[in-house]
JSON list of C-alpha atoms in Angstrom, two decimals:
[
{"chain": "X", "resi": 1, "resn": "UNK", "atom": "CA", "xyz": [-5.52, 3.00, -16.13]},
{"chain": "X", "resi": 2, "resn": "UNK", "atom": "CA", "xyz": [-5.46, -0.57, -17.32]},
{"chain": "X", "resi": 3, "resn": "UNK", "atom": "CA", "xyz": [-7.79, -3.03, -15.64]},
{"chain": "X", "resi": 4, "resn": "UNK", "atom": "CA", "xyz": [-7.94, -6.81, -15.60]},
{"chain": "X", "resi": 5, "resn": "UNK", "atom": "CA", "xyz": [-9.71, -9.28, -13.39]},
{"chain": "X", "resi": 6, "resn": "UNK", "atom": "CA", "xyz": [-6.49, -10.30, -11.65]},
{"chain": "X", "resi": 7, "resn": "UNK", "atom": "CA", "xyz": [-3.75, -7.74, -12.13]},
{"chain": "X", "resi": 8, "resn": "UNK", "atom": "CA", "xyz": [-2.85, -4.32, -10.80]},
{"chain": "X", "resi": 9, "resn": "UNK", "atom": "CA", "xyz": [-0.67, -2.05, -12.90]},
{"chain": "X", "resi": 10, "resn": "UNK", "atom": "CA", "xyz": [2.29, -0.98, -10.76]},
{"chain": "X", "resi": 11, "resn": "UNK", "atom": "CA", "xyz": [4.16, 1.05, -13.36]},
{"chain": "X", "resi": 12, "resn": "UNK", "atom": "CA", "xyz": [6.31, 0.77, -16.46]},
{"chain": "X", "resi": 13, "resn": "UNK", "atom": "CA", "xyz": [9.58, -1.09, -16.80]},
{"chain": "X", "resi": 14, "resn": "UNK", "atom": "CA", "xyz": [12.33, 1.40, -15.92]},
{"chain": "X", "resi": 15, "resn": "UNK", "atom": "CA", "xyz": [15.03, -0.12, -18.15]},
{"chain": "X", "resi": 16, "resn": "UNK", "atom": "CA", "xyz": [12.74, -0.45, -21.19]},
{"chain": "X", "resi": 17, "resn": "UNK", "atom": "CA", "xyz": [11.64, 3.17, -20.71]},
{"chain": "X", "resi": 18, "resn": "UNK", "atom": "CA", "xyz": [15.15, 4.63, -20.61]},
{"chain": "X", "resi": 19, "resn": "UNK", "atom": "CA", "xyz": [16.90, 2.05, -22.77]},
{"chain": "X", "resi": 20, "resn": "UNK", "atom": "CA", "xyz": [14.40, 1.73, -25.63]},
{"chain": "X", "resi": 21, "resn": "UNK", "atom": "CA", "xyz": [11.74, 4.39, -25.08]},
{"chain": "X", "resi": 22, "resn": "UNK", "atom": "CA", "xyz": [9.15, 1.65, -24.61]},
{"chain": "X", "resi": 23, "resn": "UNK", "atom": "CA", "xyz": [6.22, 1.55, -22.18]},
{"chain": "X", "resi": 24, "resn": "UNK", "atom": "CA", "xyz": [6.30, -2.01, -20.92]},
{"chain": "X", "resi": 25, "resn": "UNK", "atom": "CA", "xyz": [3.73, -2.41, -18.12]},
{"chain": "X", "resi": 26, "resn": "UNK", "atom": "CA", "xyz": [4.55, -4.21, -14.89]},
{"chain": "X", "resi": 27, "resn": "UNK", "atom": "CA", "xyz": [1.64, -5.89, -13.15]},
{"chain": "X", "resi": 28, "resn": "UNK", "atom": "CA", "xyz": [1.08, -7.70, -9.86]},
{"chain": "X", "resi": 29, "resn": "UNK", "atom": "CA", "xyz": [-1.50, -10.43, -9.30]},
{"chain": "X", "resi": 30, "resn": "UNK", "atom": "CA", "xyz": [-3.81, -8.98, -6.64]},
{"chain": "X", "resi": 31, "resn": "UNK", "atom": "CA", "xyz": [-6.08, -11.97, -6.10]},
{"chain": "X", "resi": 32, "resn": "UNK", "atom": "CA", "xyz": [-6.06, -14.13, -2.97]},
{"chain": "X", "resi": 33, "resn": "UNK", "atom": "CA", "xyz": [-3.86, -16.62, -4.83]},
{"chain": "X", "resi": 34, "resn": "UNK", "atom": "CA", "xyz": [-0.97, -14.34, -3.96]},
{"chain": "X", "resi": 35, "resn": "UNK", "atom": "CA", "xyz": [-0.11, -12.06, -1.09]},
{"chain": "X", "resi": 36, "resn": "UNK", "atom": "CA", "xyz": [-1.11, -8.53, -2.13]},
{"chain": "X", "resi": 37, "resn": "UNK", "atom": "CA", "xyz": [-0.45, -6.77, 1.17]},
{"chain": "X", "resi": 38, "resn": "UNK", "atom": "CA", "xyz": [1.52, -3.76, -0.06]},
{"chain": "X", "resi": 39, "resn": "UNK", "atom": "CA", "xyz": [4.23, -1.59, 1.48]},
{"chain": "X", "resi": 40, "resn": "UNK", "atom": "CA", "xyz": [5.01, 1.72, -0.25]},
{"chain": "X", "resi": 41, "resn": "UNK", "atom": "CA", "xyz": [8.16, 3.51, 0.93]},
{"chain": "X", "resi": 42, "resn": "UNK", "atom": "CA", "xyz": [9.89, 6.72, -0.05]},
{"chain": "X", "resi": 43, "resn": "UNK", "atom": "CA", "xyz": [11.39, 9.79, 1.53]},
{"chain": "X", "resi": 44, "resn": "UNK", "atom": "CA", "xyz": [9.73, 13.19, 1.24]},
{"chain": "X", "resi": 45, "resn": "UNK", "atom": "CA", "xyz": [9.49, 14.25, -2.41]},
{"chain": "X", "resi": 46, "resn": "UNK", "atom": "CA", "xyz": [9.89, 10.71, -3.77]},
{"chain": "X", "resi": 47, "resn": "UNK", "atom": "CA", "xyz": [6.44, 10.54, -5.37]},
{"chain": "X", "resi": 48, "resn": "UNK", "atom": "CA", "xyz": [5.08, 8.24, -2.66]},
{"chain": "X", "resi": 49, "resn": "UNK", "atom": "CA", "xyz": [1.79, 10.10, -2.23]},
{"chain": "X", "resi": 50, "resn": "UNK", "atom": "CA", "xyz": [1.28, 10.33, -6.00]},
{"chain": "X", "resi": 51, "resn": "UNK", "atom": "CA", "xyz": [1.79, 6.56, -6.26]},
{"chain": "X", "resi": 52, "resn": "UNK", "atom": "CA", "xyz": [-0.52, 5.92, -3.30]},
{"chain": "X", "resi": 53, "resn": "UNK", "atom": "CA", "xyz": [-3.31, 7.88, -4.98]},
{"chain": "X", "resi": 54, "resn": "UNK", "atom": "CA", "xyz": [-2.87, 5.83, -8.18]},
{"chain": "X", "resi": 55, "resn": "UNK", "atom": "CA", "xyz": [-2.63, 2.56, -6.29]},
{"chain": "X", "resi": 56, "resn": "UNK", "atom": "CA", "xyz": [-5.80, 3.30, -4.36]},
{"chain": "X", "resi": 57, "resn": "UNK", "atom": "CA", "xyz": [-7.68, 4.02, -7.59]},
{"chain": "X", "resi": 58, "resn": "UNK", "atom": "CA", "xyz": [-6.50, 0.79, -9.20]},
{"chain": "X", "resi": 59, "resn": "UNK", "atom": "CA", "xyz": [-7.52, -1.23, -6.14]},
{"chain": "X", "resi": 60, "resn": "UNK", "atom": "CA", "xyz": [-10.93, 0.45, -6.26]},
{"chain": "X", "resi": 61, "resn": "UNK", "atom": "CA", "xyz": [-11.37, -0.68, -9.86]},
{"chain": "X", "resi": 62, "resn": "UNK", "atom": "CA", "xyz": [-9.85, -4.11, -9.35]},
{"chain": "X", "resi": 63, "resn": "UNK", "atom": "CA", "xyz": [-12.00, -5.27, -6.46]},
{"chain": "X", "resi": 64, "resn": "UNK", "atom": "CA", "xyz": [-15.37, -4.76, -8.11]},
{"chain": "X", "resi": 65, "resn": "UNK", "atom": "CA", "xyz": [-18.49, -3.14, -6.70]},
{"chain": "X", "resi": 66, "resn": "UNK", "atom": "CA", "xyz": [-18.63, -5.40, -3.63]},
{"chain": "X", "resi": 67, "resn": "UNK", "atom": "CA", "xyz": [-15.14, -4.55, -2.39]},
{"chain": "X", "resi": 68, "resn": "UNK", "atom": "CA", "xyz": [-14.88, -2.23, 0.61]},
{"chain": "X", "resi": 69, "resn": "UNK", "atom": "CA", "xyz": [-12.14, 0.39, 0.95]},
{"chain": "X", "resi": 70, "resn": "UNK", "atom": "CA", "xyz": [-10.91, 2.23, 4.03]},
{"chain": "X", "resi": 71, "resn": "UNK", "atom": "CA", "xyz": [-8.40, 5.08, 4.06]},
{"chain": "X", "resi": 72, "resn": "UNK", "atom": "CA", "xyz": [-6.47, 6.14, 7.17]},
{"chain": "X", "resi": 73, "resn": "UNK", "atom": "CA", "xyz": [-4.76, 9.50, 6.68]},
{"chain": "X", "resi": 74, "resn": "UNK", "atom": "CA", "xyz": [-2.64, 10.38, 9.70]},
{"chain": "X", "resi": 75, "resn": "UNK", "atom": "CA", "xyz": [-0.77, 13.28, 8.10]},
{"chain": "X", "resi": 76, "resn": "UNK", "atom": "CA", "xyz": [-3.94, 14.79, 6.60]},
{"chain": "X", "resi": 77, "resn": "UNK", "atom": "CA", "xyz": [-2.20, 17.10, 4.15]},
{"chain": "X", "resi": 78, "resn": "UNK", "atom": "CA", "xyz": [-3.61, 18.15, 0.77]},
{"chain": "X", "resi": 79, "resn": "UNK", "atom": "CA", "xyz": [-2.59, 15.00, -1.12]},
{"chain": "X", "resi": 80, "resn": "UNK", "atom": "CA", "xyz": [-5.79, 13.21, -0.13]},
{"chain": "X", "resi": 81, "resn": "UNK", "atom": "CA", "xyz": [-8.07, 16.18, 0.53]},
{"chain": "X", "resi": 82, "resn": "UNK", "atom": "CA", "xyz": [-10.56, 14.92, -2.09]},
{"chain": "X", "resi": 83, "resn": "UNK", "atom": "CA", "xyz": [-11.37, 11.98, 0.22]},
{"chain": "X", "resi": 84, "resn": "UNK", "atom": "CA", "xyz": [-12.23, 13.96, 3.34]},
{"chain": "X", "resi": 85, "resn": "UNK", "atom": "CA", "xyz": [-16.01, 13.80, 2.99]},
{"chain": "X", "resi": 86, "resn": "UNK", "atom": "CA", "xyz": [-16.06, 10.04, 2.36]},
{"chain": "X", "resi": 87, "resn": "UNK", "atom": "CA", "xyz": [-17.61, 7.92, 5.14]},
{"chain": "X", "resi": 88, "resn": "UNK", "atom": "CA", "xyz": [-14.66, 5.50, 5.25]},
{"chain": "X", "resi": 89, "resn": "UNK", "atom": "CA", "xyz": [-11.97, 8.20, 5.34]},
{"chain": "X", "resi": 90, "resn": "UNK", "atom": "CA", "xyz": [-10.30, 8.32, 8.77]},
{"chain": "X", "resi": 91, "resn": "UNK", "atom": "CA", "xyz": [-8.09, 11.37, 9.40]},
{"chain": "X", "resi": 92, "resn": "UNK", "atom": "CA", "xyz": [-5.44, 12.07, 12.04]},
{"chain": "X", "resi": 93, "resn": "UNK", "atom": "CA", "xyz": [-6.97, 11.09, 15.41]},
{"chain": "X", "resi": 94, "resn": "UNK", "atom": "CA", "xyz": [-9.53, 8.75, 13.79]},
{"chain": "X", "resi": 95, "resn": "UNK", "atom": "CA", "xyz": [-7.12, 6.37, 12.05]},
{"chain": "X", "resi": 96, "resn": "UNK", "atom": "CA", "xyz": [-7.35, 3.70, 14.73]},
{"chain": "X", "resi": 97, "resn": "UNK", "atom": "CA", "xyz": [-11.08, 3.39, 14.10]},
{"chain": "X", "resi": 98, "resn": "UNK", "atom": "CA", "xyz": [-10.25, 2.13, 10.62]},
{"chain": "X", "resi": 99, "resn": "UNK", "atom": "CA", "xyz": [-7.94, -0.66, 11.81]},
{"chain": "X", "resi": 100, "resn": "UNK", "atom": "CA", "xyz": [-10.50, -1.71, 14.43]},
{"chain": "X", "resi": 101, "resn": "UNK", "atom": "CA", "xyz": [-13.23, -2.07, 11.79]},
{"chain": "X", "resi": 102, "resn": "UNK", "atom": "CA", "xyz": [-11.02, -4.02, 9.41]},
{"chain": "X", "resi": 103, "resn": "UNK", "atom": "CA", "xyz": [-9.68, -6.25, 12.19]},
{"chain": "X", "resi": 104, "resn": "UNK", "atom": "CA", "xyz": [-13.23, -7.07, 13.33]},
{"chain": "X", "resi": 105, "resn": "UNK", "atom": "CA", "xyz": [-14.24, -8.02, 9.78]},
{"chain": "X", "resi": 106, "resn": "UNK", "atom": "CA", "xyz": [-11.27, -10.37, 9.51]},
{"chain": "X", "resi": 107, "resn": "UNK", "atom": "CA", "xyz": [-12.14, -12.09, 12.78]},
{"chain": "X", "resi": 108, "resn": "UNK", "atom": "CA", "xyz": [-15.77, -12.55, 11.77]},
{"chain": "X", "resi": 109, "resn": "UNK", "atom": "CA", "xyz": [-14.54, -14.27, 8.61]},
{"chain": "X", "resi": 110, "resn": "UNK", "atom": "CA", "xyz": [-12.01, -16.31, 10.54]},
{"chain": "X", "resi": 111, "resn": "UNK", "atom": "CA", "xyz": [-14.56, -17.65, 13.05]},
{"chain": "X", "resi": 112, "resn": "UNK", "atom": "CA", "xyz": [-17.12, -18.43, 10.33]},
{"chain": "X", "resi": 113, "resn": "UNK", "atom": "CA", "xyz": [-19.60, -15.73, 11.21]},
{"chain": "X", "resi": 114, "resn": "UNK", "atom": "CA", "xyz": [-18.96, -14.01, 7.87]},
{"chain": "X", "resi": 115, "resn": "UNK", "atom": "CA", "xyz": [-18.55, -16.22, 4.78]},
{"chain": "X", "resi": 116, "resn": "UNK", "atom": "CA", "xyz": [-18.15, -13.35, 2.30]},
{"chain": "X", "resi": 117, "resn": "UNK", "atom": "CA", "xyz": [-14.83, -13.02, 0.49]},
{"chain": "X", "resi": 118, "resn": "UNK", "atom": "CA", "xyz": [-15.04, -9.71, -1.34]},
{"chain": "X", "resi": 119, "resn": "UNK", "atom": "CA", "xyz": [-11.90, -7.68, -0.72]},
{"chain": "X", "resi": 120, "resn": "UNK", "atom": "CA", "xyz": [-11.62, -5.50, 2.36]},
{"chain": "X", "resi": 121, "resn": "UNK", "atom": "CA", "xyz": [-8.67, -3.10, 1.92]},
{"chain": "X", "resi": 122, "resn": "UNK", "atom": "CA", "xyz": [-7.26, -0.58, 4.36]},
{"chain": "X", "resi": 123, "resn": "UNK", "atom": "CA", "xyz": [-4.85, 1.97, 2.90]},
{"chain": "X", "resi": 124, "resn": "UNK", "atom": "CA", "xyz": [-2.91, 3.61, 5.74]},
{"chain": "X", "resi": 125, "resn": "UNK", "atom": "CA", "xyz": [-0.80, 6.63, 4.85]},
{"chain": "X", "resi": 126, "resn": "UNK", "atom": "CA", "xyz": [2.09, 7.60, 7.15]},
{"chain": "X", "resi": 127, "resn": "UNK", "atom": "CA", "xyz": [1.62, 4.50, 9.29]},
{"chain": "X", "resi": 128, "resn": "UNK", "atom": "CA", "xyz": [5.07, 4.82, 10.90]},
{"chain": "X", "resi": 129, "resn": "UNK", "atom": "CA", "xyz": [4.53, 8.41, 11.98]},
{"chain": "X", "resi": 130, "resn": "UNK", "atom": "CA", "xyz": [1.12, 7.42, 13.34]},
{"chain": "X", "resi": 131, "resn": "UNK", "atom": "CA", "xyz": [2.55, 4.60, 15.45]},
{"chain": "X", "resi": 132, "resn": "UNK", "atom": "CA", "xyz": [5.51, 6.63, 16.73]},
{"chain": "X", "resi": 133, "resn": "UNK", "atom": "CA", "xyz": [3.17, 9.43, 17.81]},
{"chain": "X", "resi": 134, "resn": "UNK", "atom": "CA", "xyz": [0.89, 6.92, 19.54]},
{"chain": "X", "resi": 135, "resn": "UNK", "atom": "CA", "xyz": [3.81, 5.26, 21.33]},
{"chain": "X", "resi": 136, "resn": "UNK", "atom": "CA", "xyz": [4.74, 8.65, 22.74]},
{"chain": "X", "resi": 137, "resn": "UNK", "atom": "CA", "xyz": [1.35, 9.06, 24.38]},
{"chain": "X", "resi": 138, "resn": "UNK", "atom": "CA", "xyz": [-0.25, 5.62, 24.74]},
{"chain": "X", "resi": 139, "resn": "UNK", "atom": "CA", "xyz": [2.39, 2.92, 24.49]},
{"chain": "X", "resi": 140, "resn": "UNK", "atom": "CA", "xyz": [0.13, 0.00, 25.40]},
{"chain": "X", "resi": 141, "resn": "UNK", "atom": "CA", "xyz": [-2.49, 1.05, 22.88]},
{"chain": "X", "resi": 142, "resn": "UNK", "atom": "CA", "xyz": [0.21, 1.44, 20.21]},
{"chain": "X", "resi": 143, "resn": "UNK", "atom": "CA", "xyz": [1.46, -2.08, 20.91]},
{"chain": "X", "resi": 144, "resn": "UNK", "atom": "CA", "xyz": [-2.09, -3.45, 20.63]},
{"chain": "X", "resi": 145, "resn": "UNK", "atom": "CA", "xyz": [-2.61, -1.71, 17.28]},
{"chain": "X", "resi": 146, "resn": "UNK", "atom": "CA", "xyz": [0.71, -2.95, 15.90]},
{"chain": "X", "resi": 147, "resn": "UNK", "atom": "CA", "xyz": [-0.14, -6.53, 16.88]},
{"chain": "X", "resi": 148, "resn": "UNK", "atom": "CA", "xyz": [-3.46, -6.23, 15.04]},
{"chain": "X", "resi": 149, "resn": "UNK", "atom": "CA", "xyz": [-1.58, -5.00, 11.98]},
{"chain": "X", "resi": 150, "resn": "UNK", "atom": "CA", "xyz": [0.76, -7.99, 12.30]},
{"chain": "X", "resi": 151, "resn": "UNK", "atom": "CA", "xyz": [-2.15, -10.40, 12.59]},
{"chain": "X", "resi": 152, "resn": "UNK", "atom": "CA", "xyz": [-3.82, -9.03, 9.46]},
{"chain": "X", "resi": 153, "resn": "UNK", "atom": "CA", "xyz": [-0.54, -9.26, 7.55]},
{"chain": "X", "resi": 154, "resn": "UNK", "atom": "CA", "xyz": [-0.12, -12.90, 8.58]},
{"chain": "X", "resi": 155, "resn": "UNK", "atom": "CA", "xyz": [-3.72, -14.12, 8.20]},
{"chain": "X", "resi": 156, "resn": "UNK", "atom": "CA", "xyz": [-5.51, -11.71, 5.89]},
{"chain": "X", "resi": 157, "resn": "UNK", "atom": "CA", "xyz": [-4.64, -13.07, 2.44]},
{"chain": "X", "resi": 158, "resn": "UNK", "atom": "CA", "xyz": [-6.95, -16.09, 2.33]},
{"chain": "X", "resi": 159, "resn": "UNK", "atom": "CA", "xyz": [-9.72, -14.10, 4.04]},
{"chain": "X", "resi": 160, "resn": "UNK", "atom": "CA", "xyz": [-9.47, -11.31, 1.42]},
{"chain": "X", "resi": 161, "resn": "UNK", "atom": "CA", "xyz": [-8.46, -8.69, 3.99]},
{"chain": "X", "resi": 162, "resn": "UNK", "atom": "CA", "xyz": [-5.58, -6.55, 2.75]},
{"chain": "X", "resi": 163, "resn": "UNK", "atom": "CA", "xyz": [-3.35, -3.78, 4.06]},
{"chain": "X", "resi": 164, "resn": "UNK", "atom": "CA", "xyz": [-1.65, -1.13, 1.94]},
{"chain": "X", "resi": 165, "resn": "UNK", "atom": "CA", "xyz": [0.78, 0.82, 4.12]},
{"chain": "X", "resi": 166, "resn": "UNK", "atom": "CA", "xyz": [2.68, 3.92, 3.01]},
{"chain": "X", "resi": 167, "resn": "UNK", "atom": "CA", "xyz": [5.54, 5.36, 5.06]},
{"chain": "X", "resi": 168, "resn": "UNK", "atom": "CA", "xyz": [8.99, 6.87, 4.74]},
{"chain": "X", "resi": 169, "resn": "UNK", "atom": "CA", "xyz": [11.05, 4.28, 6.68]},
{"chain": "X", "resi": 170, "resn": "UNK", "atom": "CA", "xyz": [9.51, 0.92, 7.62]},
{"chain": "X", "resi": 171, "resn": "UNK", "atom": "CA", "xyz": [11.42, 0.43, 10.88]},
{"chain": "X", "resi": 172, "resn": "UNK", "atom": "CA", "xyz": [11.00, -2.95, 12.55]},
{"chain": "X", "resi": 173, "resn": "UNK", "atom": "CA", "xyz": [9.91, -1.19, 15.77]},
{"chain": "X", "resi": 174, "resn": "UNK", "atom": "CA", "xyz": [6.42, -0.73, 14.31]},
{"chain": "X", "resi": 175, "resn": "UNK", "atom": "CA", "xyz": [6.19, -4.19, 12.74]},
{"chain": "X", "resi": 176, "resn": "UNK", "atom": "CA", "xyz": [6.49, -6.66, 15.65]},
{"chain": "X", "resi": 177, "resn": "UNK", "atom": "CA", "xyz": [7.08, -10.40, 15.34]},
{"chain": "X", "resi": 178, "resn": "UNK", "atom": "CA", "xyz": [8.74, -9.96, 11.94]},
{"chain": "X", "resi": 179, "resn": "UNK", "atom": "CA", "xyz": [5.50, -8.90, 10.27]},
{"chain": "X", "resi": 180, "resn": "UNK", "atom": "CA", "xyz": [7.40, -6.56, 7.94]},
{"chain": "X", "resi": 181, "resn": "UNK", "atom": "CA", "xyz": [8.29, -9.69, 5.96]},
{"chain": "X", "resi": 182, "resn": "UNK", "atom": "CA", "xyz": [4.61, -10.42, 5.28]},
{"chain": "X", "resi": 183, "resn": "UNK", "atom": "CA", "xyz": [4.17, -7.88, 2.49]},
{"chain": "X", "resi": 184, "resn": "UNK", "atom": "CA", "xyz": [3.81, -9.52, -0.90]},
{"chain": "X", "resi": 185, "resn": "UNK", "atom": "CA", "xyz": [4.33, -6.28, -2.81]},
{"chain": "X", "resi": 186, "resn": "UNK", "atom": "CA", "xyz": [7.04, -3.86, -1.70]},
{"chain": "X", "resi": 187, "resn": "UNK", "atom": "CA", "xyz": [7.55, -0.63, -3.63]},
{"chain": "X", "resi": 188, "resn": "UNK", "atom": "CA", "xyz": [10.39, 1.81, -2.90]},
{"chain": "X", "resi": 189, "resn": "UNK", "atom": "CA", "xyz": [10.27, 5.05, -4.88]},
{"chain": "X", "resi": 190, "resn": "UNK", "atom": "CA", "xyz": [12.72, 7.92, -5.29]},
{"chain": "X", "resi": 191, "resn": "UNK", "atom": "CA", "xyz": [16.35, 8.12, -4.26]},
{"chain": "X", "resi": 192, "resn": "UNK", "atom": "CA", "xyz": [16.02, 5.65, -1.42]},
{"chain": "X", "resi": 193, "resn": "UNK", "atom": "CA", "xyz": [18.48, 5.47, 1.43]},
{"chain": "X", "resi": 194, "resn": "UNK", "atom": "CA", "xyz": [20.59, 2.33, 1.50]},
{"chain": "X", "resi": 195, "resn": "UNK", "atom": "CA", "xyz": [19.20, 1.61, 4.96]},
{"chain": "X", "resi": 196, "resn": "UNK", "atom": "CA", "xyz": [15.66, 1.31, 3.52]},
{"chain": "X", "resi": 197, "resn": "UNK", "atom": "CA", "xyz": [16.84, -1.23, 0.94]},
{"chain": "X", "resi": 198, "resn": "UNK", "atom": "CA", "xyz": [18.64, -3.25, 3.63]},
{"chain": "X", "resi": 199, "resn": "UNK", "atom": "CA", "xyz": [15.47, -3.35, 5.74]},
{"chain": "X", "resi": 200, "resn": "UNK", "atom": "CA", "xyz": [13.42, -4.90, 2.95]},
{"chain": "X", "resi": 201, "resn": "UNK", "atom": "CA", "xyz": [15.65, -6.67, 0.44]},
{"chain": "X", "resi": 202, "resn": "UNK", "atom": "CA", "xyz": [18.36, -9.36, 0.62]},
{"chain": "X", "resi": 203, "resn": "UNK", "atom": "CA", "xyz": [21.88, -8.29, -0.29]},
{"chain": "X", "resi": 204, "resn": "UNK", "atom": "CA", "xyz": [21.90, -10.14, -3.61]},
{"chain": "X", "resi": 205, "resn": "UNK", "atom": "CA", "xyz": [18.87, -8.19, -4.80]},
{"chain": "X", "resi": 206, "resn": "UNK", "atom": "CA", "xyz": [20.24, -4.87, -3.58]},
{"chain": "X", "resi": 207, "resn": "UNK", "atom": "CA", "xyz": [23.32, -5.51, -5.73]},
{"chain": "X", "resi": 208, "resn": "UNK", "atom": "CA", "xyz": [21.07, -5.81, -8.79]},
{"chain": "X", "resi": 209, "resn": "UNK", "atom": "CA", "xyz": [20.03, -2.17, -8.41]},
{"chain": "X", "resi": 210, "resn": "UNK", "atom": "CA", "xyz": [23.51, -1.34, -9.72]},
{"chain": "X", "resi": 211, "resn": "UNK", "atom": "CA", "xyz": [24.17, 2.27, -10.73]},
{"chain": "X", "resi": 212, "resn": "UNK", "atom": "CA", "xyz": [20.55, 3.20, -11.40]},
{"chain": "X", "resi": 213, "resn": "UNK", "atom": "CA", "xyz": [19.78, 6.67, -10.07]},
{"chain": "X", "resi": 214, "resn": "UNK", "atom": "CA", "xyz": [16.10, 6.81, -9.30]},
{"chain": "X", "resi": 215, "resn": "UNK", "atom": "CA", "xyz": [14.29, 10.14, -9.38]},
{"chain": "X", "resi": 216, "resn": "UNK", "atom": "CA", "xyz": [10.81, 11.11, -8.22]},
{"chain": "X", "resi": 217, "resn": "UNK", "atom": "CA", "xyz": [8.29, 8.46, -9.30]},
{"chain": "X", "resi": 218, "resn": "UNK", "atom": "CA", "xyz": [10.93, 5.83, -10.09]},
{"chain": "X", "resi": 219, "resn": "UNK", "atom": "CA", "xyz": [12.20, 2.93, -8.05]},
{"chain": "X", "resi": 220, "resn": "UNK", "atom": "CA", "xyz": [11.95, -0.78, -7.34]},
{"chain": "X", "resi": 221, "resn": "UNK", "atom": "CA", "xyz": [9.22, -3.32, -6.78]},
{"chain": "X", "resi": 222, "resn": "UNK", "atom": "CA", "xyz": [9.87, -6.53, -4.87]},
{"chain": "X", "resi": 223, "resn": "UNK", "atom": "CA", "xyz": [7.23, -9.14, -5.71]},
{"chain": "X", "resi": 224, "resn": "UNK", "atom": "CA", "xyz": [6.59, -12.03, -3.27]},
{"chain": "X", "resi": 225, "resn": "UNK", "atom": "CA", "xyz": [9.98, -11.55, -1.64]},
{"chain": "X", "resi": 226, "resn": "UNK", "atom": "CA", "xyz": [12.04, -12.76, -4.58]},
{"chain": "X", "resi": 227, "resn": "UNK", "atom": "CA", "xyz": [11.28, -11.05, -7.90]},
{"chain": "X", "resi": 228, "resn": "UNK", "atom": "CA", "xyz": [12.83, -7.59, -8.29]},
{"chain": "X", "resi": 229, "resn": "UNK", "atom": "CA", "xyz": [11.58, -5.16, -10.93]},
{"chain": "X", "resi": 230, "resn": "UNK", "atom": "CA", "xyz": [12.59, -1.58, -11.69]},
{"chain": "X", "resi": 231, "resn": "UNK", "atom": "CA", "xyz": [9.66, 0.71, -12.26]},
{"chain": "X", "resi": 232, "resn": "UNK", "atom": "CA", "xyz": [8.62, 4.13, -13.49]},
{"chain": "X", "resi": 233, "resn": "UNK", "atom": "CA", "xyz": [5.30, 5.39, -12.16]},
{"chain": "X", "resi": 234, "resn": "UNK", "atom": "CA", "xyz": [2.98, 6.58, -14.97]},
{"chain": "X", "resi": 235, "resn": "UNK", "atom": "CA", "xyz": [1.61, 10.09, -15.16]},
{"chain": "X", "resi": 236, "resn": "UNK", "atom": "CA", "xyz": [-2.17, 10.18, -14.78]},
{"chain": "X", "resi": 237, "resn": "UNK", "atom": "CA", "xyz": [-3.55, 12.61, -17.34]},
{"chain": "X", "resi": 238, "resn": "UNK", "atom": "CA", "xyz": [-7.07, 12.70, -15.95]},
{"chain": "X", "resi": 239, "resn": "UNK", "atom": "CA", "xyz": [-6.53, 13.18, -12.22]},
{"chain": "X", "resi": 240, "resn": "UNK", "atom": "CA", "xyz": [-10.11, 14.23, -11.61]},
{"chain": "X", "resi": 241, "resn": "UNK", "atom": "CA", "xyz": [-11.29, 10.87, -12.94]},
{"chain": "X", "resi": 242, "resn": "UNK", "atom": "CA", "xyz": [-8.78, 9.11, -10.66]},
{"chain": "X", "resi": 243, "resn": "UNK", "atom": "CA", "xyz": [-10.05, 11.07, -7.66]},
{"chain": "X", "resi": 244, "resn": "UNK", "atom": "CA", "xyz": [-13.70, 10.37, -8.49]},
{"chain": "X", "resi": 245, "resn": "UNK", "atom": "CA", "xyz": [-13.00, 6.62, -8.64]},
{"chain": "X", "resi": 246, "resn": "UNK", "atom": "CA", "xyz": [-11.52, 6.76, -5.14]},
{"chain": "X", "resi": 247, "resn": "UNK", "atom": "CA", "xyz": [-14.35, 8.89, -3.73]},
{"chain": "X", "resi": 248, "resn": "UNK", "atom": "CA", "xyz": [-16.97, 6.53, -5.13]},
{"chain": "X", "resi": 249, "resn": "UNK", "atom": "CA", "xyz": [-15.25, 3.44, -3.70]},
{"chain": "X", "resi": 250, "resn": "UNK", "atom": "CA", "xyz": [-14.87, 4.97, -0.23]},
{"chain": "X", "resi": 251, "resn": "UNK", "atom": "CA", "xyz": [-18.51, 6.00, -0.24]},
{"chain": "X", "resi": 252, "resn": "UNK", "atom": "CA", "xyz": [-20.43, 3.01, -1.63]}
]
């Protein structure tokens, strides 16, 4: 994994990889100068969970020792089993505790009670499924949670509070008041449905995808709503090291 004080490695340039056999890295500025709220989308088998694991590790390294990471794992399958004993890992019926903690931190910073600006990041896997399940049982609570998510997406950047949300389809029903547009980094991996593209990208950018046929671990990145890049997710050769980085960050 490559580390810098400002940038997160997203992947390698898709066209350079297949056209010239070159590994040209694609980075995103993850400081508060830019919006680094991140949305990761992809249908089952797209490589979404593999990317989320990598992305989490890079955020852990990027933020420094003072950064604080939270992980909400609604699905709680084996992809993130190495995190289960971490104190800031929130599985299945505990995920809402994570958003409450992060939301409270943001408000303390907003009202001037907390002047710290180290990054607070919540990674929420299968957010859509979590909200749809909650709406089926506690609609008012679901609406309150979604509005807190929207508020963080709109106000969090300058307060160094960040959301990384992974889901299959980012339907507007779970992103009220147009908050889906407040992601600075949007990554769609795998053979995405046209409907997912149309939810997140303007028509002129969708047309630039052309005849590219993305496979597992390949796709598009939309940066700050206007810059479109085609990416190939790198293979991590030392997965145990990647996992240990995440465990340490969720424990410190």
